Amino acid sequence: MQVRPPQSTAKPPEDAPGVPVRRAALRVLDAVIRRGTPLEQALGPASRDISRADDRALVHVIAAETLRRMADLDALIDSATQRALPDDAKARMALRIALVQALALGTPAHAAISTVLPLVDGGPRKLVHGVFGTLVRGNATLPEHPALPMPVALRWQAAWGDAMVMAAERALAVPPALDLTLADAAQTDDLAARLNGVSLMPGHLRLADHAAIPDMEGFGEGSWWVQDLAASLPARLIGRGEGHVLDICAAPGGKTLQLAAGGWKVTAVDNNESRLARLRDNLERTHLQANIVTADALKWAPPAPADAVLLDAPCSATGIFRRHPDVLHRVLPSHIAEMAALQTQLLARAADWVRPGGVLVYAVCSLEPAEGEGQLEAFFASRADFAIDRVLPDELPVGMTAHPRGWLRTLPGTLSDPGSDLGGCDGFFIVRMMRTA
């Protein structure tokens, strides 16, 4: 389709239709890139002046797609400027927003540029209009698969190799499917038929197309909850039981629901009361029970050791980049190091809360070895009373395999090899250990 470039350089009114949405998207991007604020946290304050729900949703779409495509957008911008603009310059931000609309979201070029020009003044406004027009007249396009930011690509290449980087770029191009965890695995076939879903293992459904989540069949009855397939595996590796299990750093609670549905007496511990409120709502909706404790796991301790402990530790969250592309831009090596230090402390405390013969599962939704394999190596250097309880093939979906040493590492290529229609999964590190003494 021929994209007609805009003809006027006039600055539209500040309150012209569409401008407040683009201004809010600019605020979101500024918060993510300059201050390191997670995208979801930045959306509320940035959209405070926008009343319509569909406009707030558009803010999210523009900001998320800009973050997803930012490396390629910047390459286009740099190709059309004599001198590189600073990464956080308002002119570059405005160009990113205009270009992502015209080249990825299907917005007409005149609307894409006219709604961002009020965001800049003077010389930068002329620059934005000129660069945008040059690229549109030159029939600029974005690649099929978004490029990762160079620091991320180099870090992941060093850790996992070229194939992983290419798989991550393929994964970034396609919004992830919706995964559901079922309260009753015996209902898998029935719900799969009714929701037109595909099951990759008992108690799991994957939906390519779906209605709004609260309107879907089974939501009100508590038959299921939203949870990525990889995120469901830590609790699956604990299995069913009748004893006491601690879910540490539990919010927003998908794993707590799994453990409660599996018959365990669950104590869910987290220090974030607002996220625990979501867990309480989901417990009520699913008619499941758990003891919820609002506490800092670095200060709290249980009255007695538990039969099993699940620690899904706070982490960089780089493994969920498909749905949260902001992590590619705001997570720096210093942040990864801070998270790794916290994980070491939490893992040491959680290990003490496991009874002899009990199980400890450690997990992170991270693609950084320092938060996964590195944690395990350091843990075993200080604890001789634990051994890996190997993940078995029949505990995993077809197409997913454990590491030869017994832990599980999911990468962007997991369940998403070229030619596969399985749809991939988030990046996780999961290890199950038994306390031997």
XYZ file of C-alpha atoms in Angstrom:
437
model
C 0.000 0.000 0.000
C 1.312 3.447 -0.974
C 1.662 5.655 2.078
C 1.063 9.316 1.210
C 3.404 11.599 3.175
C 1.969 14.590 5.013
C 2.178 17.935 3.245
C 1.838 20.499 6.033
C 4.367 21.439 8.690
C 1.821 23.423 10.664
C 1.541 22.463 14.297
C -1.961 21.145 15.145
C -3.723 22.374 18.293
C -2.534 20.888 21.590
C -5.975 19.368 22.198
C -6.592 18.114 18.646
C -8.186 14.642 18.472
C -5.587 11.944 19.064
C -2.940 14.228 20.536
C -3.630 13.425 24.234
C -3.178 9.695 23.497
C 0.189 10.297 21.825
C 1.264 12.597 24.649
C 0.414 9.866 27.137
C 2.372 7.321 25.080
C 5.330 9.716 25.157
C 5.075 9.905 28.956
C 5.028 6.118 29.169
C 8.112 5.760 26.987
C 9.932 8.456 28.936
C 9.160 6.670 32.210
C 10.342 3.307 30.868
C 13.488 4.458 29.071
C 14.744 7.264 31.289
C 13.518 6.154 34.720
C 13.328 2.380 34.325
C 9.650 2.198 35.305
C 7.859 -1.002 34.214
C 5.422 -0.377 31.383
C 2.349 -1.496 33.325
C 3.224 0.823 36.224
C 3.824 3.778 33.920
C 0.485 3.482 32.126
C -1.751 4.695 34.942
C -0.001 7.983 35.765
C 0.687 8.706 32.094
C -2.975 8.208 31.136
C -4.484 10.051 34.088
C -6.079 12.702 31.841
C -7.643 10.190 29.426
C -11.167 9.109 30.285
C -12.090 6.697 27.490
C -11.082 3.062 27.952
C -10.363 2.568 24.247
C -8.022 5.579 24.249
C -6.182 4.229 27.290
C -5.856 0.902 25.489
C -4.403 2.710 22.475
C -1.786 4.335 24.703
C -0.725 0.843 25.760
C -0.647 -0.443 22.172
C 1.443 2.467 20.873
C 3.917 2.345 23.763
C 4.300 -1.448 23.742
C 4.748 -1.663 19.973
C 7.280 1.172 20.062
C 9.288 -0.731 22.684
C 8.950 -3.947 20.709
C 10.214 -2.270 17.517
C 12.513 0.363 18.960
C 15.831 -0.946 17.647
C 14.469 -0.995 14.099
C 12.713 2.359 14.474
C 15.968 3.923 15.647
C 17.852 2.418 12.714
C 15.399 4.107 10.334
C 15.637 7.417 12.168
C 19.436 7.321 12.155
C 19.467 6.605 8.428
C 17.617 9.856 7.763
C 19.504 12.236 10.085
C 22.944 13.772 9.581
C 23.762 13.514 13.263
C 22.377 10.929 15.651
C 19.734 12.213 18.024
C 20.208 11.450 21.729
C 18.364 8.283 22.751
C 16.042 10.200 25.057
C 15.587 13.300 22.879
C 11.945 14.309 22.515
C 12.356 14.480 18.733
C 13.489 10.854 18.623
C 10.629 9.838 20.908
C 8.100 11.616 18.710
C 9.527 10.007 15.572
C 9.358 6.566 17.149
C 5.684 7.088 17.959
C 4.848 8.440 14.504
C 6.761 5.748 12.625
C 5.450 2.811 14.631
C 1.914 3.948 13.895
C 2.496 4.374 10.175
C 4.679 1.291 9.641
C 3.343 -1.228 12.166
C -0.117 -0.183 13.368
C -1.706 0.851 10.081
C -2.291 4.503 10.983
C -2.421 6.812 7.931
C 0.797 8.795 7.632
C -0.885 12.197 7.914
C -2.599 11.157 11.152
C 0.556 9.546 12.551
C 2.619 12.715 12.132
C -0.064 15.322 12.850
C -0.784 13.818 16.275
C 2.866 13.904 17.379
C 3.874 17.349 16.103
C 2.212 19.067 19.100
C 4.636 17.111 21.309
C 7.655 19.082 19.990
C 8.369 22.753 19.301
C 10.591 24.906 17.073
C 13.493 23.286 15.266
C 12.786 19.775 16.604
C 9.263 19.961 15.159
C 10.640 20.734 11.708
C 13.183 17.939 12.139
C 10.499 15.421 13.107
C 8.323 16.377 10.148
C 11.260 16.283 7.740
C 12.652 12.927 8.853
C 9.203 11.327 8.877
C 8.459 12.647 5.392
C 11.808 11.444 4.058
C 11.247 7.929 5.359
C 7.647 7.728 4.155
C 8.540 8.996 0.679
C 11.333 6.412 0.603
C 8.818 3.619 1.359
C 10.554 2.706 4.591
C 9.487 -0.603 6.133
C 10.135 -2.516 9.320
C 11.598 -6.031 9.214
C 9.366 -9.039 9.759
C 11.162 -9.920 12.986
C 12.066 -7.049 15.340
C 15.733 -6.720 16.220
C 16.698 -6.985 19.864
C 18.452 -3.988 21.415
C 22.154 -4.536 20.821
C 23.187 -4.842 24.508
C 20.529 -7.526 25.026
C 21.431 -9.361 21.826
C 25.112 -9.455 22.786
C 24.348 -10.610 26.340
C 22.042 -13.400 25.212
C 24.363 -14.389 22.379
C 27.192 -14.860 24.875
C 24.972 -16.905 27.187
C 22.937 -18.982 24.727
C 24.284 -18.568 21.184
C 23.047 -17.156 17.890
C 20.103 -19.555 17.545
C 18.560 -18.287 20.769
C 18.872 -14.651 19.653
C 17.156 -15.426 16.357
C 14.416 -17.332 18.194
C 13.922 -14.376 20.545
C 13.483 -12.035 17.584
C 10.917 -14.384 16.062
C 9.104 -14.569 19.393
C 9.091 -10.784 19.698
C 7.254 -10.486 16.384
C 4.178 -12.436 17.454
C 1.966 -11.672 20.469
C 1.871 -14.752 22.704
C -1.220 -16.928 22.810
C -3.348 -17.017 25.941
C -2.567 -19.926 28.269
C -5.008 -21.165 30.892
C -4.375 -23.420 33.871
C -7.418 -25.475 34.828
C -8.516 -26.046 38.402
C -9.462 -29.628 37.479
C -7.236 -31.366 34.927
C -10.005 -33.902 34.293
C -11.910 -31.106 32.525
C -9.166 -30.498 29.958
C -10.801 -32.165 26.953
C -14.232 -30.734 27.693
C -12.991 -27.142 28.129
C -10.697 -27.463 25.102
C -13.727 -28.269 22.959
C -15.879 -25.523 24.424
C -13.205 -22.811 24.265
C -11.675 -23.982 20.971
C -8.312 -24.415 22.642
C -5.328 -26.723 22.299
C -3.905 -28.583 25.284
C -0.167 -29.211 25.551
C -0.528 -31.201 28.781
C -3.331 -32.124 31.207
C -4.742 -29.094 32.975
C -3.542 -26.662 30.306
C -5.253 -24.867 27.416
C -3.802 -22.536 24.796
C -6.136 -20.160 22.965
C -5.209 -18.256 19.820
C -8.473 -16.302 19.683
C -10.693 -15.458 22.599
C -13.202 -12.998 23.981
C -12.475 -10.606 26.826
C -11.254 -12.773 29.695
C -14.128 -12.031 32.137
C -16.598 -12.947 29.367
C -15.065 -16.351 28.614
C -16.845 -19.529 29.599
C -15.676 -20.878 32.933
C -14.179 -17.632 34.240
C -17.014 -16.761 36.595
C -17.208 -20.341 37.838
C -13.471 -20.348 38.631
C -12.704 -23.219 36.262
C -9.379 -21.696 35.188
C -6.975 -18.791 35.503
C -4.561 -17.151 33.068
C -1.011 -18.464 33.405
C 1.739 -19.005 30.853
C 2.576 -22.672 30.363
C 6.152 -22.230 31.599
C 4.929 -20.313 34.644
C 2.714 -23.272 35.579
C 5.591 -25.754 35.681
C 7.158 -24.869 39.091
C 3.955 -25.801 40.934
C 3.426 -28.806 38.651
C 6.842 -30.096 39.744
C 5.661 -30.088 43.360
C 2.640 -32.109 42.275
C -0.340 -33.070 44.390
C -0.156 -33.497 48.139
C -1.938 -33.201 51.453
C 0.794 -31.631 53.547
C 1.887 -28.042 54.100
C 3.509 -26.008 51.319
C 4.937 -22.496 51.440
C 4.571 -20.329 48.339
C 7.163 -17.599 48.815
C 6.835 -14.356 46.802
C 3.441 -15.721 45.842
C 1.588 -12.771 44.277
C -0.256 -12.478 41.997
C -0.974 -16.092 42.904
C -1.241 -18.456 39.949
C 1.011 -20.983 41.647
C -0.881 -20.659 44.926
C -4.067 -21.576 43.047
C -2.345 -24.586 41.490
C -1.061 -25.853 44.830
C -4.426 -25.356 46.530
C -6.179 -27.167 43.674
C -3.652 -29.984 44.146
C -4.780 -30.605 47.717
C -1.999 -28.828 49.609
C -2.484 -26.662 52.677
C -0.908 -23.497 51.274
C 0.650 -20.529 53.017
C 1.199 -17.777 50.443
C 3.707 -15.089 51.460
C 4.302 -11.777 49.685
C 5.088 -8.212 50.717
C 2.919 -6.537 48.052
C -0.568 -6.017 49.432
C -2.065 -4.765 46.165
C -0.887 -7.865 44.306
C -2.128 -10.075 47.143
C -5.549 -8.481 46.690
C -5.630 -10.065 43.231
C -4.800 -13.418 44.817
C -7.653 -13.036 47.293
C -10.030 -12.242 44.437
C -8.888 -15.298 42.496
C -9.181 -17.563 45.529
C -12.751 -16.398 45.969
C -13.547 -16.859 42.284
C -12.045 -20.373 42.142
C -13.434 -21.465 45.542
C -9.919 -22.445 46.665
C -8.316 -21.799 50.036
C -4.918 -20.563 51.172
C -3.494 -18.782 54.186
C -2.227 -15.400 52.975
C 0.595 -13.656 54.825
C 1.672 -10.117 53.998
C 5.343 -10.075 54.940
C 8.889 -9.602 53.709
C 10.378 -13.068 53.249
C 13.775 -11.721 54.301
C 12.313 -10.980 57.758
C 9.420 -13.439 58.110
C 9.828 -17.107 59.058
C 7.286 -19.956 59.347
C 6.549 -21.496 62.731
C 7.699 -24.924 61.511
C 9.394 -26.460 58.450
C 7.124 -27.316 55.532
C 6.771 -30.409 53.374
C 7.456 -28.324 50.286
C 8.579 -24.775 49.535
C 8.114 -22.986 46.220
C 10.249 -19.894 45.684
C 9.393 -18.104 42.451
C 11.873 -15.370 43.206
C 11.772 -11.710 42.192
C 13.943 -11.361 39.100
C 14.754 -9.257 36.054
C 11.721 -10.808 34.278
C 13.590 -10.878 30.965
C 11.917 -14.221 30.258
C 8.552 -12.506 29.729
C 9.814 -10.056 27.085
C 7.204 -11.249 24.576
C 4.364 -9.692 26.568
C 6.447 -7.069 28.389
C 8.927 -5.655 25.846
C 9.885 -2.877 28.253
C 12.258 -5.292 30.021
C 14.474 -5.214 26.933
C 15.127 -1.505 27.495
C 14.985 -0.929 31.234
C 16.765 -4.012 32.643
C 20.489 -3.288 32.870
C 23.361 -5.522 34.053
C 23.337 -3.646 37.376
C 19.678 -4.556 37.863
C 20.379 -8.206 37.090
C 23.178 -8.198 39.661
C 20.868 -6.659 42.289
C 18.209 -9.280 41.611
C 20.770 -12.087 41.792
C 21.942 -10.873 45.204
C 18.347 -10.812 46.477
C 17.686 -14.290 45.076
C 20.709 -15.666 46.901
C 19.354 -14.365 50.211
C 15.841 -15.640 49.578
C 17.019 -19.066 48.464
C 19.161 -19.472 51.597
C 16.179 -18.645 53.829
C 13.711 -20.798 51.887
C 16.026 -23.798 52.130
C 15.919 -23.622 55.922
C 12.110 -23.873 55.834
C 12.077 -27.324 54.167
C 11.818 -30.366 56.405
C 14.287 -33.238 55.836
C 12.923 -35.300 52.968
C 10.895 -32.313 51.741
C 11.042 -30.542 48.387
C 12.295 -27.098 47.408
C 11.469 -25.666 43.968
C 13.354 -22.546 42.874
C 12.198 -20.654 39.779
C 12.737 -17.356 37.978
C 11.151 -15.976 34.802
C 14.564 -14.818 33.644
C 16.846 -15.568 30.704
C 19.924 -14.503 32.656
C 22.228 -17.338 33.828
C 23.187 -15.330 36.920
C 19.605 -15.645 38.141
C 19.234 -19.327 37.283
C 22.171 -21.661 36.741
C 24.477 -19.318 38.651
C 22.178 -19.343 41.674
C 22.088 -23.127 41.693
C 25.873 -23.398 41.507
C 26.315 -20.987 44.417
C 23.601 -22.733 46.445
C 25.223 -26.149 46.196
C 28.587 -24.641 47.109
C 27.118 -23.723 50.493
C 24.513 -26.467 51.076
C 25.432 -30.146 51.157
C 22.011 -31.132 52.511
C 20.182 -30.736 49.178
C 20.265 -32.708 45.954
C 18.599 -32.126 42.593
C 15.376 -34.062 42.167
C 15.495 -34.548 38.422
C 12.636 -33.358 36.227
C 11.216 -36.378 34.381
C 9.982 -36.420 30.765
C 6.397 -37.283 31.729
C 6.228 -34.137 33.889
C 6.709 -31.872 30.867
C 4.786 -31.052 27.686
C 5.789 -32.923 24.552
C 8.618 -30.989 22.918
C 10.081 -29.699 26.186
C 13.110 -31.438 27.675
C 15.010 -31.065 30.927
C 18.713 -30.280 31.129
C 20.900 -33.409 31.401
C 21.689 -32.431 34.995
C 18.015 -32.454 35.909
C 16.792 -28.857 35.956
C 14.566 -27.133 33.402
C 15.563 -24.165 31.268
C 13.046 -22.779 28.779
C 14.310 -20.401 26.095
C 12.610 -18.445 23.297
C 13.042 -21.436 20.973
C 11.306 -23.831 23.379
C 8.065 -25.123 21.807
C 8.557 -22.697 18.926
C 11.074 -24.197 16.510
C 10.618 -23.050 12.886
C 7.731 -24.989 11.383
C 6.190 -25.673 14.800
C 2.745 -24.350 15.651
C 3.046 -24.933 19.400
C 3.348 -21.204 20.102
C 6.372 -21.031 22.414
C 6.482 -20.132 26.093
C 8.120 -17.699 28.478
C 11.753 -18.019 29.488
C 12.177 -19.761 32.849
C 14.751 -21.495 35.005
C 13.260 -24.133 37.335
C 14.997 -26.613 39.595
C 13.485 -29.092 42.052
C 15.619 -30.154 44.998
C 15.150 -32.545 47.909
C 16.484 -31.891 51.386
C 18.478 -34.983 52.219
C 19.302 -34.242 55.853
